[in-house]
PDB file of N, CA and C in Angstrom:
ATOM      1  N   MET J  22      -6.381  -6.270 -10.434  1.00  0.00           N
ATOM      2  CA  MET J  22      -5.315  -5.464 -10.974  1.00  0.00           C
ATOM      3  C   MET J  22      -4.025  -5.808 -10.248  1.00  0.00           C
ATOM      4  N   LYS J  23      -2.964  -5.979 -11.004  1.00  0.00           N
ATOM      5  CA  LYS J  23      -1.656  -6.259 -10.420  1.00  0.00           C
ATOM      6  C   LYS J  23      -0.953  -4.932 -10.172  1.00  0.00           C
ATOM      7  N   TRP J  24      -0.496  -4.737  -8.958  1.00  0.00           N
ATOM      8  CA  TRP J  24       0.148  -3.489  -8.571  1.00  0.00           C
ATOM      9  C   TRP J  24       1.648  -3.576  -8.799  1.00  0.00           C
ATOM     10  N   ASN J  25       2.224  -2.472  -9.217  1.00  0.00           N
ATOM     11  CA  ASN J  25       3.669  -2.365  -9.386  1.00  0.00           C
ATOM     12  C   ASN J  25       4.162  -1.368  -8.351  1.00  0.00           C
ATOM     13  N   ILE J  26       4.523  -1.860  -7.183  1.00  0.00           N
ATOM     14  CA  ILE J  26       4.901  -1.014  -6.060  1.00  0.00           C
ATOM     15  C   ILE J  26       6.419  -1.052  -5.870  1.00  0.00           C
ATOM     16  N   THR J  27       7.004   0.128  -5.728  1.00  0.00           N
ATOM     17  CA  THR J  27       8.437   0.246  -5.466  1.00  0.00           C
ATOM     18  C   THR J  27       8.631   0.886  -4.095  1.00  0.00           C
ATOM     19  N   ALA J  28       9.855   0.824  -3.585  1.00  0.00           N
ATOM     20  CA  ALA J  28      10.142   1.334  -2.245  1.00  0.00           C
ATOM     21  C   ALA J  28      10.545   2.801  -2.236  1.00  0.00           C
ATOM     22  N   ASP J  29      10.607   3.432  -3.401  1.00  0.00           N
ATOM     23  CA  ASP J  29      11.147   4.788  -3.453  1.00  0.00           C
ATOM     24  C   ASP J  29      10.147   5.893  -3.121  1.00  0.00           C
ATOM     25  N   ARG J  30       8.839   5.573  -3.102  1.00  0.00           N
ATOM     26  CA  ARG J  30       7.811   6.581  -2.843  1.00  0.00           C
ATOM     27  C   ARG J  30       6.682   5.971  -2.036  1.00  0.00           C
ATOM     28  N   PRO J  31       5.867   6.805  -1.383  1.00  0.00           N
ATOM     29  CA  PRO J  31       4.748   6.252  -0.610  1.00  0.00           C
ATOM     30  C   PRO J  31       3.831   5.376  -1.473  1.00  0.00           C
ATOM     31  N   VAL J  32       3.413   4.273  -0.896  1.00  0.00           N
ATOM     32  CA  VAL J  32       2.595   3.301  -1.621  1.00  0.00           C
ATOM     33  C   VAL J  32       1.282   3.907  -2.079  1.00  0.00           C
ATOM     34  N   TYR J  33       0.630   4.707  -1.225  1.00  0.00           N
ATOM     35  CA  TYR J  33      -0.674   5.243  -1.612  1.00  0.00           C
ATOM     36  C   TYR J  33      -0.569   6.144  -2.838  1.00  0.00           C
ATOM     37  N   LEU J  34       0.546   6.876  -2.989  1.00  0.00           N
ATOM     38  CA  LEU J  34       0.743   7.705  -4.177  1.00  0.00           C
ATOM     39  C   LEU J  34       0.886   6.835  -5.428  1.00  0.00           C
ATOM     40  N   GLN J  35       1.592   5.733  -5.290  1.00  0.00           N
ATOM     41  CA  GLN J  35       1.757   4.816  -6.414  1.00  0.00           C
ATOM     42  C   GLN J  35       0.414   4.189  -6.798  1.00  0.00           C
ATOM     43  N   LEU J  36      -0.410   3.873  -5.802  1.00  0.00           N
ATOM     44  CA  LEU J  36      -1.740   3.316  -6.077  1.00  0.00           C
ATOM     45  C   LEU J  36      -2.611   4.337  -6.806  1.00  0.00           C
ATOM     46  N   ILE J  37      -2.544   5.591  -6.378  1.00  0.00           N
ATOM     47  CA  ILE J  37      -3.307   6.650  -7.037  1.00  0.00           C
ATOM     48  C   ILE J  37      -2.899   6.736  -8.501  1.00  0.00           C
ATOM     49  N   GLU J  38      -1.603   6.789  -8.750  1.00  0.00           N
ATOM     50  CA  GLU J  38      -1.109   6.907 -10.125  1.00  0.00           C
ATOM     51  C   GLU J  38      -1.539   5.722 -10.980  1.00  0.00           C
ATOM     52  N   GLN J  39      -1.441   4.528 -10.430  1.00  0.00           N
ATOM     53  CA  GLN J  39      -1.787   3.333 -11.191  1.00  0.00           C
ATOM     54  C   GLN J  39      -3.291   3.243 -11.437  1.00  0.00           C
ATOM     55  N   LEU J  40      -4.091   3.656 -10.473  1.00  0.00           N
ATOM     56  CA  LEU J  40      -5.540   3.664 -10.675  1.00  0.00           C
ATOM     57  C   LEU J  40      -5.935   4.723 -11.695  1.00  0.00           C
ATOM     58  N   GLU J  41      -5.321   5.906 -11.623  1.00  0.00           N
ATOM     59  CA  GLU J  41      -5.602   6.937 -12.620  1.00  0.00           C
ATOM     60  C   GLU J  41      -5.281   6.426 -14.016  1.00  0.00           C
ATOM     61  N   LEU J  42      -4.132   5.799 -14.153  1.00  0.00           N
ATOM     62  CA  LEU J  42      -3.728   5.273 -15.454  1.00  0.00           C
ATOM     63  C   LEU J  42      -4.719   4.214 -15.943  1.00  0.00           C
ATOM     64  N   ALA J  43      -5.143   3.335 -15.053  1.00  0.00           N
ATOM     65  CA  ALA J  43      -6.104   2.297 -15.430  1.00  0.00           C
ATOM     66  C   ALA J  43      -7.438   2.911 -15.868  1.00  0.00           C
ATOM     67  N   ILE J  44      -7.837   3.988 -15.218  1.00  0.00           N
ATOM     68  CA  ILE J  44      -9.096   4.645 -15.579  1.00  0.00           C
ATOM     69  C   ILE J  44      -8.979   5.313 -16.937  1.00  0.00           C
ATOM     70  N   VAL J  45      -7.920   6.105 -17.151  1.00  0.00           N
ATOM     71  CA  VAL J  45      -7.808   6.820 -18.429  1.00  0.00           C
ATOM     72  C   VAL J  45      -7.526   5.873 -19.585  1.00  0.00           C
ATOM     73  N   ALA J  46      -6.923   4.717 -19.299  1.00  0.00           N
ATOM     74  CA  ALA J  46      -6.649   3.734 -20.344  1.00  0.00           C
ATOM     75  C   ALA J  46      -7.869   2.869 -20.652  1.00  0.00           C
ATOM     76  N   GLY J  47      -8.937   3.025 -19.855  1.00  0.00           N
ATOM     77  CA  GLY J  47     -10.159   2.272 -20.110  1.00  0.00           C
ATOM     78  C   GLY J  47     -10.225   0.923 -19.440  1.00  0.00           C
ATOM     79  N   GLU J  48      -9.247   0.608 -18.613  1.00  0.00           N
ATOM     80  CA  GLU J  48      -9.287  -0.664 -17.883  1.00  0.00           C
ATOM     81  C   GLU J  48     -10.477  -0.672 -16.924  1.00  0.00           C
ATOM     82  N   TYR J  49     -10.737   0.486 -16.315  1.00  0.00           N
ATOM     83  CA  TYR J  49     -11.937   0.690 -15.504  1.00  0.00           C
ATOM     84  C   TYR J  49     -12.742   1.778 -16.200  1.00  0.00           C
ATOM     85  N   ARG J  50     -13.832   1.421 -16.792  1.00  0.00           N
ATOM     86  CA  ARG J  50     -14.647   2.354 -17.570  1.00  0.00           C
ATOM     87  C   ARG J  50     -15.508   3.242 -16.667  1.00  0.00           C
ATOM     88  N   ALA J  51     -15.992   4.319 -17.242  1.00  0.00           N
ATOM     89  CA  ALA J  51     -16.883   5.230 -16.523  1.00  0.00           C
ATOM     90  C   ALA J  51     -18.057   4.452 -15.949  1.00  0.00           C
ATOM     91  N   GLY J  52     -18.313   4.639 -14.663  1.00  0.00           N
ATOM     92  CA  GLY J  52     -19.410   3.962 -13.988  1.00  0.00           C
ATOM     93  C   GLY J  52     -19.089   2.577 -13.476  1.00  0.00           C
ATOM     94  N   ALA J  53     -17.918   2.054 -13.821  1.00  0.00           N
ATOM     95  CA  ALA J  53     -17.554   0.690 -13.408  1.00  0.00           C
ATOM     96  C   ALA J  53     -17.208   0.642 -11.922  1.00  0.00           C
ATOM     97  N   ARG J  54     -17.475  -0.483 -11.335  1.00  0.00           N
ATOM     98  CA  ARG J  54     -17.144  -0.711  -9.930  1.00  0.00           C
ATOM     99  C   ARG J  54     -15.683  -1.143  -9.845  1.00  0.00           C
ATOM    100  N   LEU J  55     -14.985  -0.629  -8.840  1.00  0.00           N
ATOM    101  CA  LEU J  55     -13.594  -1.032  -8.634  1.00  0.00           C
ATOM    102  C   LEU J  55     -13.554  -2.368  -7.905  1.00  0.00           C
ATOM    103  N   PRO J  56     -12.704  -3.272  -8.345  1.00  0.00           N
ATOM    104  CA  PRO J  56     -12.583  -4.558  -7.655  1.00  0.00           C
ATOM    105  C   PRO J  56     -11.791  -4.403  -6.360  1.00  0.00           C
ATOM    106  N   GLY J  57     -11.814  -5.420  -5.556  1.00  0.00           N
ATOM    107  CA  GLY J  57     -11.012  -5.429  -4.343  1.00  0.00           C
ATOM    108  C   GLY J  57      -9.534  -5.467  -4.690  1.00  0.00           C
ATOM    109  N   ALA J  58      -8.708  -5.140  -3.713  1.00  0.00           N
ATOM    110  CA  ALA J  58      -7.270  -5.088  -3.975  1.00  0.00           C
ATOM    111  C   ALA J  58      -6.518  -5.814  -2.871  1.00  0.00           C
ATOM    112  N   ALA J  59      -5.448  -6.466  -3.251  1.00  0.00           N
ATOM    113  CA  ALA J  59      -4.635  -7.231  -2.300  1.00  0.00           C
ATOM    114  C   ALA J  59      -3.475  -6.386  -1.780  1.00  0.00           C
ATOM    115  N   VAL J  60      -3.820  -5.240  -1.200  1.00  0.00           N
ATOM    116  CA  VAL J  60      -2.828  -4.387  -0.551  1.00  0.00           C
ATOM    117  C   VAL J  60      -3.379  -4.012   0.814  1.00  0.00           C
ATOM    118  N   ASN J  61      -2.556  -3.393   1.623  1.00  0.00           N
ATOM    119  CA  ASN J  61      -2.982  -2.989   2.952  1.00  0.00           C
ATOM    120  C   ASN J  61      -4.268  -2.165   2.845  1.00  0.00           C
ATOM    121  N   PRO J  62      -5.323  -2.563   3.544  1.00  0.00           N
ATOM    122  CA  PRO J  62      -6.608  -1.864   3.427  1.00  0.00           C
ATOM    123  C   PRO J  62      -6.532  -0.377   3.779  1.00  0.00           C
ATOM    124  N   ASN J  63      -5.743  -0.015   4.779  1.00  0.00           N
ATOM    125  CA  ASN J  63      -5.632   1.396   5.149  1.00  0.00           C
ATOM    126  C   ASN J  63      -4.955   2.210   4.052  1.00  0.00           C
ATOM    127  N   THR J  64      -3.944   1.629   3.432  1.00  0.00           N
ATOM    128  CA  THR J  64      -3.240   2.306   2.344  1.00  0.00           C
ATOM    129  C   THR J  64      -4.164   2.475   1.148  1.00  0.00           C
ATOM    130  N   MET J  65      -4.901   1.424   0.810  1.00  0.00           N
ATOM    131  CA  MET J  65      -5.831   1.495  -0.309  1.00  0.00           C
ATOM    132  C   MET J  65      -6.929   2.510  -0.016  1.00  0.00           C
ATOM    133  N   GLN J  66      -7.426   2.522   1.205  1.00  0.00           N
ATOM    134  CA  GLN J  66      -8.470   3.467   1.591  1.00  0.00           C
ATOM    135  C   GLN J  66      -7.986   4.898   1.397  1.00  0.00           C
ATOM    136  N   ARG J  67      -6.753   5.177   1.772  1.00  0.00           N
ATOM    137  CA  ARG J  67      -6.187   6.514   1.616  1.00  0.00           C
ATOM    138  C   ARG J  67      -6.133   6.907   0.132  1.00  0.00           C
ATOM    139  N   ALA J  68      -5.707   5.992  -0.707  1.00  0.00           N
ATOM    140  CA  ALA J  68      -5.631   6.260  -2.147  1.00  0.00           C
ATOM    141  C   ALA J  68      -7.030   6.487  -2.727  1.00  0.00           C
ATOM    142  N   LEU J  69      -7.973   5.646  -2.349  1.00  0.00           N
ATOM    143  CA  LEU J  69      -9.333   5.766  -2.876  1.00  0.00           C
ATOM    144  C   LEU J  69     -10.001   7.054  -2.409  1.00  0.00           C
ATOM    145  N   GLN J  70      -9.750   7.454  -1.162  1.00  0.00           N
ATOM    146  CA  GLN J  70     -10.308   8.708  -0.660  1.00  0.00           C
ATOM    147  C   GLN J  70      -9.762   9.893  -1.452  1.00  0.00           C
ATOM    148  N   GLU J  71      -8.485   9.847  -1.791  1.00  0.00           N
ATOM    149  CA  GLU J  71      -7.892  10.934  -2.577  1.00  0.00           C
ATOM    150  C   GLU J  71      -8.514  10.988  -3.971  1.00  0.00           C
ATOM    151  N   LEU J  72      -8.693   9.839  -4.593  1.00  0.00           N
ATOM    152  CA  LEU J  72      -9.321   9.809  -5.919  1.00  0.00           C
ATOM    153  C   LEU J  72     -10.772  10.274  -5.858  1.00  0.00           C
ATOM    154  N   GLU J  73     -11.430   9.961  -4.768  1.00  0.00           N
ATOM    155  CA  GLU J  73     -12.807  10.436  -4.598  1.00  0.00           C
ATOM    156  C   GLU J  73     -12.812  11.951  -4.405  1.00  0.00           C
ATOM    157  N   ALA J  74     -11.880  12.480  -3.645  1.00  0.00           N
ATOM    158  CA  ALA J  74     -11.783  13.930  -3.436  1.00  0.00           C
ATOM    159  C   ALA J  74     -11.518  14.659  -4.758  1.00  0.00           C
ATOM    160  N   ARG J  75     -10.784  14.014  -5.653  1.00  0.00           N
ATOM    161  CA  ARG J  75     -10.501  14.591  -6.970  1.00  0.00           C
ATOM    162  C   ARG J  75     -11.686  14.462  -7.932  1.00  0.00           C
ATOM    163  N   GLY J  76     -12.688  13.682  -7.524  1.00  0.00           N
ATOM    164  CA  GLY J  76     -13.870  13.515  -8.359  1.00  0.00           C
ATOM    165  C   GLY J  76     -13.819  12.348  -9.311  1.00  0.00           C
ATOM    166  N   LEU J  77     -12.752  11.554  -9.257  1.00  0.00           N
ATOM    167  CA  LEU J  77     -12.626  10.409 -10.167  1.00  0.00           C
ATOM    168  C   LEU J  77     -13.433   9.199  -9.725  1.00  0.00           C
ATOM    169  N   LEU J  78     -13.676   9.100  -8.438  1.00  0.00           N
ATOM    170  CA  LEU J  78     -14.448   7.977  -7.899  1.00  0.00           C
ATOM    171  C   LEU J  78     -15.659   8.495  -7.149  1.00  0.00           C
ATOM    172  N   ASN J  79     -16.681   7.664  -7.092  1.00  0.00           N
ATOM    173  CA  ASN J  79     -17.878   7.945  -6.310  1.00  0.00           C
ATOM    174  C   ASN J  79     -18.093   6.783  -5.364  1.00  0.00           C
ATOM    175  N   THR J  80     -18.617   7.082  -4.203  1.00  0.00           N
ATOM    176  CA  THR J  80     -18.973   6.019  -3.269  1.00  0.00           C
ATOM    177  C   THR J  80     -20.484   5.917  -3.221  1.00  0.00           C
ATOM    178  N   GLN J  81     -20.974   4.709  -3.465  1.00  0.00           N
ATOM    179  CA  GLN J  81     -22.407   4.452  -3.378  1.00  0.00           C
ATOM    180  C   GLN J  81     -22.617   3.396  -2.314  1.00  0.00           C
ATOM    181  N   ARG J  82     -23.553   3.641  -1.463  1.00  0.00           N
ATOM    182  CA  ARG J  82     -23.778   2.791  -0.298  1.00  0.00           C
ATOM    183  C   ARG J  82     -23.854   1.301  -0.649  1.00  0.00           C
ATOM    184  N   THR J  83     -24.566   0.955  -1.668  1.00  0.00           N
ATOM    185  CA  THR J  83     -24.758  -0.464  -1.989  1.00  0.00           C
ATOM    186  C   THR J  83     -23.810  -0.975  -3.068  1.00  0.00           C
ATOM    187  N   ALA J  84     -23.246  -0.077  -3.867  1.00  0.00           N
ATOM    188  CA  ALA J  84     -22.416  -0.512  -4.992  1.00  0.00           C
ATOM    189  C   ALA J  84     -20.922  -0.382  -4.721  1.00  0.00           C
ATOM    190  N   GLY J  85     -20.548   0.217  -3.600  1.00  0.00           N
ATOM    191  CA  GLY J  85     -19.124   0.423  -3.336  1.00  0.00           C
ATOM    192  C   GLY J  85     -18.609   1.614  -4.129  1.00  0.00           C
ATOM    193  N   ARG J  86     -17.338   1.606  -4.423  1.00  0.00           N
ATOM    194  CA  ARG J  86     -16.747   2.716  -5.178  1.00  0.00           C
ATOM    195  C   ARG J  86     -16.800   2.424  -6.668  1.00  0.00           C
ATOM    196  N   THR J  87     -17.216   3.457  -7.397  1.00  0.00           N
ATOM    197  CA  THR J  87     -17.291   3.339  -8.851  1.00  0.00           C
ATOM    198  C   THR J  87     -16.547   4.507  -9.484  1.00  0.00           C
ATOM    199  N   VAL J  88     -16.117   4.290 -10.714  1.00  0.00           N
ATOM    200  CA  VAL J  88     -15.453   5.330 -11.491  1.00  0.00           C
ATOM    201  C   VAL J  88     -16.496   6.369 -11.880  1.00  0.00           C
ATOM    202  N   THR J  89     -16.107   7.632 -11.855  1.00  0.00           N
ATOM    203  CA  THR J  89     -17.021   8.695 -12.251  1.00  0.00           C
ATOM    204  C   THR J  89     -17.586   8.419 -13.644  1.00  0.00           C
ATOM    205  N   GLU J  90     -18.784   8.885 -13.872  1.00  0.00           N
ATOM    206  CA  GLU J  90     -19.381   8.761 -15.205  1.00  0.00           C
ATOM    207  C   GLU J  90     -19.102   9.995 -16.042  1.00  0.00           C
ATOM    208  N   ASP J  91     -18.347  10.935 -15.486  1.00  0.00           N
ATOM    209  CA  ASP J  91     -17.974  12.170 -16.173  1.00  0.00           C
ATOM    210  C   ASP J  91     -16.829  11.874 -17.145  1.00  0.00           C
ATOM    211  N   LYS J  92     -17.196  11.543 -18.371  1.00  0.00           N
ATOM    212  CA  LYS J  92     -16.191  11.180 -19.371  1.00  0.00           C
ATOM    213  C   LYS J  92     -15.305  12.361 -19.736  1.00  0.00           C
ATOM    214  N   THR J  93     -15.809  13.569 -19.602  1.00  0.00           N
ATOM    215  CA  THR J  93     -15.002  14.760 -19.871  1.00  0.00           C
ATOM    216  C   THR J  93     -13.865  14.852 -18.859  1.00  0.00           C
ATOM    217  N   MET J  94     -14.166  14.585 -17.592  1.00  0.00           N
ATOM    218  CA  MET J  94     -13.144  14.617 -16.557  1.00  0.00           C
ATOM    219  C   MET J  94     -12.059  13.569 -16.838  1.00  0.00           C
ATOM    220  N   ILE J  95     -12.480  12.396 -17.244  1.00  0.00           N
ATOM    221  CA  ILE J  95     -11.528  11.331 -17.550  1.00  0.00           C
ATOM    222  C   ILE J  95     -10.657  11.732 -18.742  1.00  0.00           C
ATOM    223  N   ALA J  96     -11.265  12.314 -19.757  1.00  0.00           N
ATOM    224  CA  ALA J  96     -10.509  12.761 -20.938  1.00  0.00           C
ATOM    225  C   ALA J  96      -9.522  13.864 -20.566  1.00  0.00           C
ATOM    226  N   GLN J  97      -9.923  14.780 -19.689  1.00  0.00           N
ATOM    227  CA  GLN J  97      -9.023  15.847 -19.252  1.00  0.00           C
ATOM    228  C   GLN J  97      -7.845  15.280 -18.470  1.00  0.00           C
ATOM    229  N   LEU J  98      -8.107  14.299 -17.615  1.00  0.00           N
ATOM    230  CA  LEU J  98      -7.023  13.665 -16.866  1.00  0.00           C
ATOM    231  C   LEU J  98      -6.069  12.957 -17.819  1.00  0.00           C
ATOM    232  N   ARG J  99      -6.623  12.310 -18.820  1.00  0.00           N
ATOM    233  CA  ARG J  99      -5.798  11.624 -19.817  1.00  0.00           C
ATOM    234  C   ARG J  99      -4.858  12.614 -20.499  1.00  0.00           C
ATOM    235  N   GLU J 100      -5.403  13.759 -20.912  1.00  0.00           N
ATOM    236  CA  GLU J 100      -4.593  14.801 -21.558  1.00  0.00           C
ATOM    237  C   GLU J 100      -3.535  15.336 -20.597  1.00  0.00           C
ATOM    238  N   GLN J 101      -3.909  15.527 -19.338  1.00  0.00           N
ATOM    239  CA  GLN J 101      -2.971  16.030 -18.335  1.00  0.00           C
ATOM    240  C   GLN J 101      -1.812  15.058 -18.130  1.00  0.00           C
ATOM    241  N   LEU J 102      -2.131  13.778 -17.992  1.00  0.00           N
ATOM    242  CA  LEU J 102      -1.082  12.771 -17.803  1.00  0.00           C
ATOM    243  C   LEU J 102      -0.169  12.689 -19.023  1.00  0.00           C
ATOM    244  N   ALA J 103      -0.744  12.798 -20.210  1.00  0.00           N
ATOM    245  CA  ALA J 103       0.057  12.786 -21.437  1.00  0.00           C
ATOM    246  C   ALA J 103       0.979  13.998 -21.477  1.00  0.00           C
ATOM    247  N   ALA J 104       0.458  15.166 -21.117  1.00  0.00           N
ATOM    248  CA  ALA J 104       1.270  16.388 -21.127  1.00  0.00           C
ATOM    249  C   ALA J 104       2.427  16.285 -20.138  1.00  0.00           C
ATOM    250  N   GLU J 105       2.177  15.679 -18.978  1.00  0.00           N
ATOM    251  CA  GLU J 105       3.243  15.489 -17.991  1.00  0.00           C
ATOM    252  C   GLU J 105       4.332  14.575 -18.533  1.00  0.00           C
ATOM    253  N   GLN J 106       3.938  13.503 -19.200  1.00  0.00           N
ATOM    254  CA  GLN J 106       4.914  12.570 -19.768  1.00  0.00           C
ATOM    255  C   GLN J 106       5.729  13.238 -20.868  1.00  0.00           C
ATOM    256  N   ILE J 107       5.053  14.012 -21.705  1.00  0.00           N
ATOM    257  CA  ILE J 107       5.747  14.710 -22.788  1.00  0.00           C
ATOM    258  C   ILE J 107       6.720  15.724 -22.214  1.00  0.00           C
ATOM    259  N   GLY J 108       6.297  16.459 -21.202  1.00  0.00           N
ATOM    260  CA  GLY J 108       7.176  17.441 -20.565  1.00  0.00           C
ATOM    261  C   GLY J 108       8.420  16.793 -19.979  1.00  0.00           C
ATOM    262  N   ALA J 109       8.235  15.677 -19.284  1.00  0.00           N
ATOM    263  CA  ALA J 109       9.377  14.965 -18.699  1.00  0.00           C
ATOM    264  C   ALA J 109      10.310  14.453 -19.794  1.00  0.00           C
ATOM    265  N   PHE J 110       9.723  13.948 -20.867  1.00  0.00           N
ATOM    266  CA  PHE J 110      10.521  13.451 -21.991  1.00  0.00           C
ATOM    267  C   PHE J 110      11.340  14.583 -22.614  1.00  0.00           C
ATOM    268  N   LEU J 111      10.698  15.725 -22.851  1.00  0.00           N
ATOM    269  CA  LEU J 111      11.404  16.856 -23.459  1.00  0.00           C
ATOM    270  C   LEU J 111      12.531  17.365 -22.563  1.00  0.00           C
ATOM    271  N   GLN J 112      12.297  17.390 -21.262  1.00  0.00           N
ATOM    272  CA  GLN J 112      13.358  17.799 -20.335  1.00  0.00           C
ATOM    273  C   GLN J 112      14.540  16.844 -20.403  1.00  0.00           C
ATOM    274  N   MET J 113      14.266  15.552 -20.456  1.00  0.00           N
ATOM    275  CA  MET J 113      15.341  14.563 -20.539  1.00  0.00           C
ATOM    276  C   MET J 113      16.117  14.713 -21.841  1.00  0.00           C
ATOM    277  N   MET J 114      15.406  14.932 -22.927  1.00  0.00           N
ATOM    278  CA  MET J 114      16.078  15.117 -24.219  1.00  0.00           C
ATOM    279  C   MET J 114      16.966  16.359 -24.200  1.00  0.00           C
ATOM    280  N   GLU J 115      16.508  17.422 -23.559  1.00  0.00           N
ATOM    281  CA  GLU J 115      17.321  18.625 -23.426  1.00  0.00           C
ATOM    282  C   GLU J 115      18.576  18.339 -22.605  1.00  0.00           C
ATOM    283  N   LYS J 116      18.449  17.553 -21.545  1.00  0.00           N
ATOM    284  CA  LYS J 116      19.601  17.180 -20.727  1.00  0.00           C
ATOM    285  C   LYS J 116      20.602  16.363 -21.532  1.00  0.00           C
ATOM    286  N   LEU J 117      20.084  15.610 -22.488  1.00  0.00           N
ATOM    287  CA  LEU J 117      20.957  14.816 -23.365  1.00  0.00           C
ATOM    288  C   LEU J 117      21.568  15.664 -24.475  1.00  0.00           C
ATOM    289  N   GLY J 118      21.165  16.930 -24.559  1.00  0.00           N
ATOM    290  CA  GLY J 118      21.746  17.834 -25.536  1.00  0.00           C
ATOM    291  C   GLY J 118      20.986  17.963 -26.838  1.00  0.00           C
ATOM    292  N   TYR J 119      19.773  17.439 -26.894  1.00  0.00           N
ATOM    293  CA  TYR J 119      18.968  17.530 -28.110  1.00  0.00           C
ATOM    294  C   TYR J 119      18.133  18.804 -28.106  1.00  0.00           C
ATOM    295  N   THR J 120      18.030  19.438 -29.276  1.00  0.00           N
ATOM    296  CA  THR J 120      17.110  20.560 -29.444  1.00  0.00           C
ATOM    297  C   THR J 120      15.722  19.992 -29.673  1.00  0.00           C
ATOM    298  N   ARG J 121      14.723  20.865 -29.625  1.00  0.00           N
ATOM    299  CA  ARG J 121      13.356  20.414 -29.893  1.00  0.00           C
ATOM    300  C   ARG J 121      13.228  19.871 -31.312  1.00  0.00           C
ATOM    301  N   ALA J 122      13.886  20.524 -32.252  1.00  0.00           N
ATOM    302  CA  ALA J 122      13.830  20.067 -33.645  1.00  0.00           C
ATOM    303  C   ALA J 122      14.480  18.692 -33.790  1.00  0.00           C
ATOM    304  N   GLN J 123      15.601  18.472 -33.135  1.00  0.00           N
ATOM    305  CA  GLN J 123      16.271  17.175 -33.186  1.00  0.00           C
ATOM    306  C   GLN J 123      15.414  16.094 -32.530  1.00  0.00           C
ATOM    307  N   THR J 124      14.797  16.457 -31.421  1.00  0.00           N
ATOM    308  CA  THR J 124      13.921  15.516 -30.721  1.00  0.00           C
ATOM    309  C   THR J 124      12.748  15.114 -31.612  1.00  0.00           C
ATOM    310  N   LEU J 125      12.135  16.090 -32.251  1.00  0.00           N
ATOM    311  CA  LEU J 125      11.015  15.812 -33.154  1.00  0.00           C
ATOM    312  C   LEU J 125      11.460  14.913 -34.307  1.00  0.00           C
ATOM    313  N   ALA J 126      12.642  15.182 -34.856  1.00  0.00           N
ATOM    314  CA  ALA J 126      13.162  14.362 -35.955  1.00  0.00           C
ATOM    315  C   ALA J 126      13.374  12.923 -35.488  1.00  0.00           C
ATOM    316  N   LEU J 127      13.914  12.742 -34.283  1.00  0.00           N
ATOM    317  CA  LEU J 127      14.107  11.392 -33.740  1.00  0.00           C
ATOM    318  C   LEU J 127      12.772  10.681 -33.544  1.00  0.00           C
ATOM    319  N   LEU J 128      11.790  11.389 -33.034  1.00  0.00           N
ATOM    320  CA  LEU J 128      10.462  10.798 -32.838  1.00  0.00           C
ATOM    321  C   LEU J 128       9.848  10.362 -34.161  1.00  0.00           C
ATOM    322  N   GLN J 129       9.955  11.210 -35.162  1.00  0.00           N
ATOM    323  CA  GLN J 129       9.402  10.869 -36.465  1.00  0.00           C
ATOM    324  C   GLN J 129      10.120   9.664 -37.056  1.00  0.00           C
ATOM    325  N   GLN J 130      11.428   9.609 -36.898  1.00  0.00           N
ATOM    326  CA  GLN J 130      12.201   8.472 -37.403  1.00  0.00           C
ATOM    327  C   GLN J 130      11.766   7.184 -36.717  1.00  0.00           C
ATOM    328  N   LYS J 131      11.637   7.223 -35.392  1.00  0.00           N
ATOM    329  CA  LYS J 131      11.239   6.018 -34.649  1.00  0.00           C
ATOM    330  C   LYS J 131       9.805   5.596 -34.989  1.00  0.00           C
ATOM    331  N   ALA J 132       8.932   6.564 -35.191  1.00  0.00           N
ATOM    332  CA  ALA J 132       7.560   6.248 -35.544  1.00  0.00           C
ATOM    333  C   ALA J 132       7.481   5.551 -36.896  1.00  0.00           C
ATOM    334  N   GLN J 133       8.332   5.959 -37.821  1.00  0.00           N
ATOM    335  CA  GLN J 133       8.345   5.333 -39.142  1.00  0.00           C
ATOM    336  C   GLN J 133       8.931   3.917 -39.068  1.00  0.00           C
ATOM    337  N   GLU J 134       9.869   3.705 -38.158  1.00  0.00           N
ATOM    338  CA  GLU J 134      10.481   2.386 -37.998  1.00  0.00           C
ATOM    339  C   GLU J 134       9.513   1.394 -37.371  1.00  0.00           C
ATOM    340  N   GLU J 135       8.638   1.865 -36.562  1.00  0.00           N
ATOM    341  CA  GLU J 135       7.709   0.977 -35.827  1.00  0.00           C
ATOM    342  C   GLU J 135       6.701   0.425 -36.743  1.00  0.00           C
TER     343      GLU J 135
END
């Protein structure tokens, strides 16, 4: 996996976000083993421990870390991440002066154009 790391936030938080996205997008399927990563091992360990604490990853002595097989949990995370993105988008549209109805109309217009 290629990491997109910026200097504006802690690296381990960015790794968590990118791994969560990869899991909910199906890049790493339920039960799949996570590959090695070319980042600082301590930073990666911190991110993986957090994901394990959240229940998204499991550690198996012989298999390493694997994605949870709880597809319901993955689906819930997917919905949560989508809701966060929608909320941020709606806030930005409000800052730009758009009402919810105007925002919806713009979305429908763009969807038809695509």
